[in-house]
């Protein structure tokens, strides 16, 4: 996972542990998964950009 | 967007699953409507309830591959031919229709060759047929299998997935999921004020920034693709 993703996940995790209300904790647990999905998608898209920009005909 | 959850369960107070979902459904713009609690079905009132919502959800436990009889009775009374399609008014047209169904059997059994030898979608066919007749947009069914065996973290995820099912824009893609979390975090942010949450604003800003980065990368790819076509 990228650095920002790791940092964001830690922040959400810390916030989640401070929550007394079940619903808030649940929301933040699910948000962590959302952040992980963002990271995966960012990595895939960056990979696709790199792959498409790499043009063997311009070697 | 307003969501109506038409719930059918003959012993709703004894159902852990339904009580859990009831807590989840306590959201702005979500109406919980338990049909077995209605002493008399006032058809006009029920029809106007349907008309006043944009997303209609039928929610029930699976009893012998169908809903409890309470829902069928409600359907037979409320969904009159003229209301659904006969008077040419399309009262339900363009609304969204979804099903939340729970079962004590494992989800893997609901497939051809599985112990149930039938899929959830096949069992739900009569409801999809009604929705189709009413020109409604059908959402993928939300199935809850073996709630009693779920551990706490799975239940937490279920609660939020259920809330998204009730209130998130469809289709359920990354863009719509991110927007839902962004909006909900901002809304629930207010409730975080009772604790020390200096990080809340930064969390939200970072989340939004990453969403925008994804959009930016997508548009870059789209430009490259256009160039490849030329």
mmCIF file of C-alpha atoms in Angstrom:
data_model
loop_
_atom_site.group_PDB
_atom_site.id
_atom_site.type_symbol
_atom_site.label_atom_id
_atom_site.label_comp_id
_atom_site.label_asym_id
_atom_site.label_seq_id
_atom_site.Cartn_x
_atom_site.Cartn_y
_atom_site.Cartn_z
ATOM 1 C CA UNK A 1 0.000 0.000 0.000
ATOM 2 C CA UNK A 2 1.204 3.568 -0.706
ATOM 3 C CA UNK A 3 2.462 5.745 2.163
ATOM 4 C CA UNK A 4 -0.585 8.019 2.209
ATOM 5 C CA UNK A 5 -2.839 4.969 2.268
ATOM 6 C CA UNK A 6 -0.943 3.488 5.212
ATOM 7 C CA UNK A 7 -1.064 6.813 7.065
ATOM 8 C CA UNK A 8 -4.772 7.288 6.357
ATOM 9 C CA UNK A 9 -5.555 3.763 7.495
ATOM 10 C CA UNK A 10 -3.707 4.340 10.757
ATOM 11 C CA UNK A 11 -5.624 7.556 11.356
ATOM 12 C CA UNK A 12 -8.979 5.889 10.675
ATOM 13 C CA UNK A 13 -7.963 2.972 12.880
ATOM 14 C CA UNK A 14 -7.005 5.249 15.772
ATOM 15 C CA UNK A 15 -10.244 7.167 15.421
ATOM 16 C CA UNK A 16 -12.176 3.903 15.381
ATOM 17 C CA UNK A 17 -10.593 2.739 18.631
ATOM 18 C CA UNK A 18 -11.698 5.951 20.344
ATOM 19 C CA UNK A 19 -15.342 5.405 19.445
ATOM 20 C CA UNK A 20 -17.755 4.284 22.109
ATOM 21 C CA UNK A 21 -20.706 3.949 19.760
ATOM 22 C CA UNK A 22 -20.915 0.668 17.860
ATOM 23 C CA UNK A 23 -22.238 2.330 14.706
ATOM 24 C CA UNK A 24 -19.325 4.786 14.528
ATOM 25 C CA UNK A 25 -16.812 1.975 15.050
ATOM 26 C CA UNK A 26 -18.520 -0.084 12.342
ATOM 27 C CA UNK A 27 -18.452 2.862 9.961
ATOM 28 C CA UNK A 28 -14.735 3.412 10.471
ATOM 29 C CA UNK A 29 -13.940 -0.308 10.137
ATOM 30 C CA UNK A 30 -15.724 -0.255 6.769
ATOM 31 C CA UNK A 31 -13.986 2.991 5.830
ATOM 32 C CA UNK A 32 -10.615 1.304 6.363
ATOM 33 C CA UNK A 33 -11.609 -1.250 3.746
ATOM 34 C CA UNK A 34 -12.621 1.600 1.465
ATOM 35 C CA UNK A 35 -9.186 3.199 1.903
ATOM 36 C CA UNK A 36 -7.556 -0.155 1.047
ATOM 37 C CA UNK A 37 -9.687 -0.363 -2.084
ATOM 38 C CA UNK A 38 -8.587 3.161 -3.040
ATOM 39 C CA UNK A 39 -4.942 2.135 -2.614
ATOM 40 C CA UNK A 40 -5.385 -0.930 -4.787
ATOM 41 C CA UNK A 41 -7.136 1.077 -7.492
ATOM 42 C CA UNK A 42 -4.478 3.821 -7.399
ATOM 43 C CA UNK A 43 -1.744 1.202 -7.807
ATOM 44 C CA UNK A 44 -3.581 -0.489 -10.687
ATOM 45 C CA UNK A 45 -4.253 2.800 -12.487
ATOM 46 C CA UNK A 46 -0.669 4.034 -12.028
ATOM 47 C CA UNK A 47 0.504 0.674 -13.391
ATOM 48 C CA UNK A 48 -1.783 1.030 -16.382
ATOM 49 C CA UNK A 49 -0.501 4.559 -17.110
ATOM 50 C CA UNK A 50 3.119 3.336 -16.914
ATOM 51 C CA UNK A 51 2.316 0.330 -19.089
ATOM 52 C CA UNK A 52 0.575 2.373 -21.760
ATOM 53 C CA UNK A 53 3.263 5.057 -21.798
ATOM 54 C CA UNK A 54 5.994 2.459 -22.326
ATOM 55 C CA UNK A 55 6.190 2.311 -26.079
ATOM 56 C CA UNK A 56 8.725 -0.126 -27.526
ATOM 57 C CA UNK A 57 8.512 1.574 -30.927
ATOM 58 C CA UNK A 58 10.197 4.625 -29.455
ATOM 59 C CA UNK A 59 13.263 2.727 -28.236
ATOM 60 C CA UNK B 1 -33.320 10.141 -2.196
ATOM 61 C CA UNK B 2 -35.904 8.529 0.077
ATOM 62 C CA UNK B 3 -35.902 4.801 0.807
ATOM 63 C CA UNK B 4 -38.822 2.702 2.013
ATOM 64 C CA UNK B 5 -37.993 -0.627 3.680
ATOM 65 C CA UNK B 6 -41.060 -2.870 3.588
ATOM 66 C CA UNK B 7 -40.201 -5.463 6.222
ATOM 67 C CA UNK B 8 -42.003 -8.742 6.737
ATOM 68 C CA UNK B 9 -41.312 -10.980 9.716
ATOM 69 C CA UNK B 10 -44.016 -12.590 11.884
ATOM 70 C CA UNK B 11 -41.871 -12.474 15.044
ATOM 71 C CA UNK B 12 -39.663 -9.497 14.397
ATOM 72 C CA UNK B 13 -38.810 -8.863 18.055
ATOM 73 C CA UNK B 14 -37.310 -12.339 18.327
ATOM 74 C CA UNK B 15 -35.191 -11.963 15.217
ATOM 75 C CA UNK B 16 -31.608 -10.905 15.933
ATOM 76 C CA UNK B 17 -31.037 -10.262 12.244
ATOM 77 C CA UNK B 18 -34.028 -7.938 11.880
ATOM 78 C CA UNK B 19 -33.224 -6.078 15.098
ATOM 79 C CA UNK B 20 -29.677 -5.578 13.874
ATOM 80 C CA UNK B 21 -30.938 -4.284 10.525
ATOM 81 C CA UNK B 22 -33.460 -2.040 12.290
ATOM 82 C CA UNK B 23 -30.565 -0.289 14.043
ATOM 83 C CA UNK B 24 -28.788 0.054 10.703
ATOM 84 C CA UNK B 25 -31.864 1.521 9.042
ATOM 85 C CA UNK B 26 -32.077 4.404 11.515
ATOM 86 C CA UNK B 27 -30.881 6.861 8.923
ATOM 87 C CA UNK B 28 -32.168 10.106 7.554
ATOM 88 C CA UNK B 29 -34.515 9.537 4.588
ATOM 89 C CA UNK B 30 -35.066 5.848 5.392
ATOM 90 C CA UNK B 31 -38.555 4.685 6.425
ATOM 91 C CA UNK B 32 -38.888 1.327 8.186
ATOM 92 C CA UNK B 33 -42.321 -0.182 7.494
ATOM 93 C CA UNK B 34 -43.171 -3.487 9.186
ATOM 94 C CA UNK B 35 -46.215 -5.009 7.492
ATOM 95 C CA UNK B 36 -47.185 -7.457 10.255
ATOM 96 C CA UNK B 37 -47.686 -4.484 12.594
ATOM 97 C CA UNK B 38 -50.442 -3.036 10.421
ATOM 98 C CA UNK B 39 -53.801 -3.816 11.987
ATOM 99 C CA UNK B 40 -55.665 -2.975 8.819
ATOM 100 C CA UNK B 41 -54.082 -2.317 5.482
ATOM 101 C CA UNK B 42 -55.175 1.102 4.302
ATOM 102 C CA UNK B 43 -54.527 0.651 0.595
ATOM 103 C CA UNK B 44 -54.458 4.341 -0.300
ATOM 104 C CA UNK B 45 -52.089 5.123 2.552
ATOM 105 C CA UNK B 46 -49.758 2.287 1.583
ATOM 106 C CA UNK B 47 -49.798 3.294 -2.067
ATOM 107 C CA UNK B 48 -49.005 6.870 -1.217
ATOM 108 C CA UNK B 49 -46.127 5.664 0.969
ATOM 109 C CA UNK B 50 -44.743 3.835 -2.068
ATOM 110 C CA UNK B 51 -45.229 6.864 -4.288
ATOM 111 C CA UNK B 52 -43.394 9.098 -1.820
ATOM 112 C CA UNK B 53 -40.191 7.068 -1.867
ATOM 113 C CA UNK B 54 -37.577 6.622 -4.573
ATOM 114 C CA UNK B 55 -36.114 3.277 -3.567
ATOM 115 C CA UNK B 56 -38.409 0.470 -2.425
ATOM 116 C CA UNK B 57 -36.856 -2.440 -0.533
ATOM 117 C CA UNK B 58 -38.623 -5.697 0.363
ATOM 118 C CA UNK B 59 -36.925 -7.213 3.384
ATOM 119 C CA UNK B 60 -37.684 -10.635 4.837
ATOM 120 C CA UNK B 61 -36.296 -13.975 6.005
ATOM 121 C CA UNK B 62 -36.505 -16.825 3.517
ATOM 122 C CA UNK B 63 -39.374 -19.160 4.481
ATOM 123 C CA UNK B 64 -39.661 -22.159 2.204
ATOM 124 C CA UNK B 65 -38.057 -20.295 -0.706
ATOM 125 C CA UNK B 66 -40.370 -17.327 -0.358
ATOM 126 C CA UNK B 67 -41.284 -14.417 1.884
ATOM 127 C CA UNK B 68 -43.457 -14.841 4.998
ATOM 128 C CA UNK B 69 -47.187 -14.802 4.248
ATOM 129 C CA UNK B 70 -47.490 -11.262 5.654
ATOM 130 C CA UNK B 71 -45.685 -9.797 2.674
ATOM 131 C CA UNK B 72 -47.778 -11.740 0.160
ATOM 132 C CA UNK B 73 -50.943 -10.496 1.856
ATOM 133 C CA UNK B 74 -49.634 -6.921 1.782
ATOM 134 C CA UNK B 75 -48.695 -7.263 -1.897
ATOM 135 C CA UNK B 76 -52.123 -8.650 -2.814
ATOM 136 C CA UNK B 77 -53.857 -5.768 -1.069
ATOM 137 C CA UNK B 78 -51.616 -2.854 -1.987
ATOM 138 C CA UNK B 79 -50.220 -3.659 -5.405
ATOM 139 C CA UNK B 80 -53.456 -3.349 -7.295
ATOM 140 C CA UNK B 81 -53.373 -3.715 -11.054
ATOM 141 C CA UNK B 82 -54.345 -0.111 -11.677
ATOM 142 C CA UNK B 83 -51.722 1.165 -9.286
ATOM 143 C CA UNK B 84 -48.905 -0.909 -10.751
ATOM 144 C CA UNK B 85 -49.609 -0.595 -14.464
ATOM 145 C CA UNK B 86 -53.277 -0.584 -15.366
ATOM 146 C CA UNK B 87 -54.129 3.125 -15.318
ATOM 147 C CA UNK B 88 -51.219 4.126 -17.481
ATOM 148 C CA UNK B 89 -49.738 6.266 -14.749
ATOM 149 C CA UNK B 90 -46.666 4.177 -13.950
ATOM 150 C CA UNK B 91 -46.902 5.070 -10.269
ATOM 151 C CA UNK B 92 -43.757 3.117 -9.509
ATOM 152 C CA UNK B 93 -41.954 3.700 -12.797
ATOM 153 C CA UNK B 94 -38.323 4.807 -12.509
ATOM 154 C CA UNK B 95 -38.183 3.952 -8.836
ATOM 155 C CA UNK B 96 -35.554 1.488 -7.668
ATOM 156 C CA UNK B 97 -36.474 -1.916 -6.297
ATOM 157 C CA UNK B 98 -34.276 -4.045 -4.066
ATOM 158 C CA UNK B 99 -34.575 -7.106 -1.845
ATOM 159 C CA UNK B 100 -32.858 -7.793 1.472
ATOM 160 C CA UNK B 101 -33.249 -11.472 2.242
ATOM 161 C CA UNK B 102 -31.830 -13.455 5.132
ATOM 162 C CA UNK B 103 -31.321 -17.183 5.382
ATOM 163 C CA UNK B 104 -29.947 -19.603 7.931
ATOM 164 C CA UNK B 105 -28.327 -21.654 5.164
ATOM 165 C CA UNK B 106 -24.851 -20.913 3.787
ATOM 166 C CA UNK B 107 -24.789 -18.834 0.624
ATOM 167 C CA UNK B 108 -22.695 -21.443 -1.182
ATOM 168 C CA UNK B 109 -25.685 -23.845 -1.088
ATOM 169 C CA UNK B 110 -27.724 -21.570 -3.348
ATOM 170 C CA UNK B 111 -26.404 -22.627 -6.721
ATOM 171 C CA UNK B 112 -27.091 -25.345 -9.243
ATOM 172 C CA UNK B 113 -25.421 -28.454 -7.952
ATOM 173 C CA UNK B 114 -25.416 -27.051 -4.387
ATOM 174 C CA UNK B 115 -27.609 -28.539 -1.644
ATOM 175 C CA UNK B 116 -30.393 -26.066 -2.402
ATOM 176 C CA UNK B 117 -29.925 -26.516 -6.166
ATOM 177 C CA UNK B 118 -31.476 -23.138 -6.874
ATOM 178 C CA UNK B 119 -30.077 -19.598 -6.897
ATOM 179 C CA UNK B 120 -31.307 -16.681 -4.796
ATOM 180 C CA UNK B 121 -32.077 -14.778 -8.008
ATOM 181 C CA UNK B 122 -34.297 -17.630 -9.203
ATOM 182 C CA UNK B 123 -36.174 -17.670 -5.897
ATOM 183 C CA UNK B 124 -36.691 -13.904 -6.177
ATOM 184 C CA UNK B 125 -38.087 -14.159 -9.710
ATOM 185 C CA UNK B 126 -41.715 -13.260 -8.745
ATOM 186 C CA UNK B 127 -40.533 -10.016 -7.109
ATOM 187 C CA UNK B 128 -38.377 -9.108 -10.079
ATOM 188 C CA UNK B 129 -41.378 -9.796 -12.332
ATOM 189 C CA UNK B 130 -43.522 -7.350 -10.343
ATOM 190 C CA UNK B 131 -40.757 -4.727 -10.396
ATOM 191 C CA UNK B 132 -40.316 -5.242 -14.113
ATOM 192 C CA UNK B 133 -44.057 -4.899 -14.722
ATOM 193 C CA UNK B 134 -44.004 -1.668 -12.696
ATOM 194 C CA UNK B 135 -41.074 -0.405 -14.827
ATOM 195 C CA UNK B 136 -38.849 -0.182 -11.778
ATOM 196 C CA UNK B 137 -35.083 -0.394 -11.852
ATOM 197 C CA UNK B 138 -33.994 -3.641 -10.200
ATOM 198 C CA UNK B 139 -31.034 -3.612 -7.802
ATOM 199 C CA UNK B 140 -28.933 -6.701 -7.106
ATOM 200 C CA UNK B 141 -30.369 -8.636 -4.153
ATOM 201 C CA UNK B 142 -28.693 -8.156 -0.773
ATOM 202 C CA UNK B 143 -28.450 -11.594 0.808
ATOM 203 C CA UNK B 144 -27.555 -12.177 4.450
ATOM 204 C CA UNK B 145 -26.565 -15.761 5.096
ATOM 205 C CA UNK B 146 -26.063 -17.241 8.566
ATOM 206 C CA UNK B 147 -26.048 -13.995 10.508
ATOM 207 C CA UNK B 148 -25.775 -15.970 13.760
ATOM 208 C CA UNK B 149 -22.348 -17.289 12.801
ATOM 209 C CA UNK B 150 -20.850 -13.899 11.910
ATOM 210 C CA UNK B 151 -18.104 -12.522 14.132
ATOM 211 C CA UNK B 152 -18.105 -8.888 15.237
ATOM 212 C CA UNK B 153 -16.010 -7.495 12.410
ATOM 213 C CA UNK B 154 -18.121 -9.260 9.759
ATOM 214 C CA UNK B 155 -21.275 -7.922 11.415
ATOM 215 C CA UNK B 156 -19.826 -4.413 11.409
ATOM 216 C CA UNK B 157 -19.073 -4.648 7.706
ATOM 217 C CA UNK B 158 -22.579 -6.026 7.120
ATOM 218 C CA UNK B 159 -24.145 -3.062 8.937
ATOM 219 C CA UNK B 160 -22.369 -0.562 6.708
ATOM 220 C CA UNK B 161 -22.948 -2.583 3.520
ATOM 221 C CA UNK B 162 -26.637 -2.634 4.434
ATOM 222 C CA UNK B 163 -26.677 1.130 5.008
ATOM 223 C CA UNK B 164 -25.017 1.600 1.629
ATOM 224 C CA UNK B 165 -27.617 -0.683 0.062
ATOM 225 C CA UNK B 166 -30.359 1.544 1.467
ATOM 226 C CA UNK B 167 -28.857 4.928 0.667
ATOM 227 C CA UNK B 168 -25.952 4.780 -1.781
ATOM 228 C CA UNK B 169 -26.361 5.778 -5.418
ATOM 229 C CA UNK B 170 -26.345 2.827 -7.794
ATOM 230 C CA UNK B 171 -24.535 1.138 -9.463
ATOM 231 C CA UNK B 172 -22.313 0.041 -6.596
ATOM 232 C CA UNK B 173 -19.031 1.117 -8.176
ATOM 233 C CA UNK B 174 -15.896 2.672 -6.701
ATOM 234 C CA UNK B 175 -16.981 6.209 -7.564
ATOM 235 C CA UNK B 176 -20.349 5.871 -5.822
ATOM 236 C CA UNK B 177 -18.827 4.051 -2.849
ATOM 237 C CA UNK B 178 -16.244 6.804 -2.335
ATOM 238 C CA UNK B 179 -18.895 9.496 -2.580
ATOM 239 C CA UNK B 180 -21.024 7.678 -0.025
ATOM 240 C CA UNK B 181 -18.162 7.392 2.465
ATOM 241 C CA UNK B 182 -17.186 11.008 1.891
ATOM 242 C CA UNK B 183 -20.721 12.250 2.553
ATOM 243 C CA UNK B 184 -21.290 9.962 5.526
ATOM 244 C CA UNK B 185 -17.945 10.769 7.125
ATOM 245 C CA UNK B 186 -18.736 14.464 6.836
ATOM 246 C CA UNK B 187 -22.218 13.884 8.335
ATOM 247 C CA UNK B 188 -21.028 11.664 11.173
ATOM 248 C CA UNK B 189 -18.098 14.022 11.742
ATOM 249 C CA UNK B 190 -20.449 16.167 13.809
ATOM 250 C CA UNK B 191 -20.908 13.288 16.215
ATOM 251 C CA UNK B 192 -17.150 12.973 16.602
ATOM 252 C CA UNK B 193 -16.951 16.437 18.134
ATOM 253 C CA UNK B 194 -17.539 15.059 21.610
ATOM 254 C CA UNK B 195 -14.127 13.412 21.460
ATOM 255 C CA UNK B 196 -10.834 14.945 20.580
ATOM 256 C CA UNK B 197 -10.765 14.593 16.802
ATOM 257 C CA UNK B 198 -8.181 16.925 15.402
ATOM 258 C CA UNK B 199 -7.459 14.413 12.681
ATOM 259 C CA UNK B 200 -11.037 14.233 11.322
ATOM 260 C CA UNK B 201 -10.682 17.097 8.897
ATOM 261 C CA UNK B 202 -7.317 15.847 7.615
ATOM 262 C CA UNK B 203 -8.718 12.336 7.215
ATOM 263 C CA UNK B 204 -11.582 13.638 5.109
ATOM 264 C CA UNK B 205 -9.341 15.929 3.026
ATOM 265 C CA UNK B 206 -6.873 13.094 2.364
ATOM 266 C CA UNK B 207 -9.682 10.729 1.434
ATOM 267 C CA UNK B 208 -11.082 13.272 -1.049
ATOM 268 C CA UNK B 209 -7.611 13.949 -2.448
ATOM 269 C CA UNK B 210 -7.126 10.240 -3.152
ATOM 270 C CA UNK B 211 -10.535 10.080 -4.822
ATOM 271 C CA UNK B 212 -9.467 12.956 -7.064
ATOM 272 C CA UNK B 213 -6.135 11.243 -7.811
ATOM 273 C CA UNK B 214 -8.063 8.210 -9.023
ATOM 274 C CA UNK B 215 -10.211 10.419 -11.281
ATOM 275 C CA UNK B 216 -7.085 12.136 -12.597
ATOM 276 C CA UNK B 217 -5.379 8.831 -13.426
ATOM 277 C CA UNK B 218 -8.547 7.615 -15.151
ATOM 278 C CA UNK B 219 -8.687 10.696 -17.335
ATOM 279 C CA UNK B 220 -4.971 10.342 -18.155
ATOM 280 C CA UNK B 221 -5.599 6.755 -19.275
ATOM 281 C CA UNK B 222 -8.557 7.889 -21.308
ATOM 282 C CA UNK B 223 -6.350 10.474 -23.084
ATOM 283 C CA UNK B 224 -3.650 7.883 -23.792
ATOM 284 C CA UNK B 225 -6.296 5.515 -25.185
ATOM 285 C CA UNK B 226 -7.606 8.270 -27.449
ATOM 286 C CA UNK B 227 -4.052 8.795 -28.724
ATOM 287 C CA UNK B 228 -3.699 5.065 -29.395
ATOM 288 C CA UNK B 229 -6.860 5.110 -31.511
ATOM 289 C CA UNK B 230 -5.642 8.010 -33.672
#
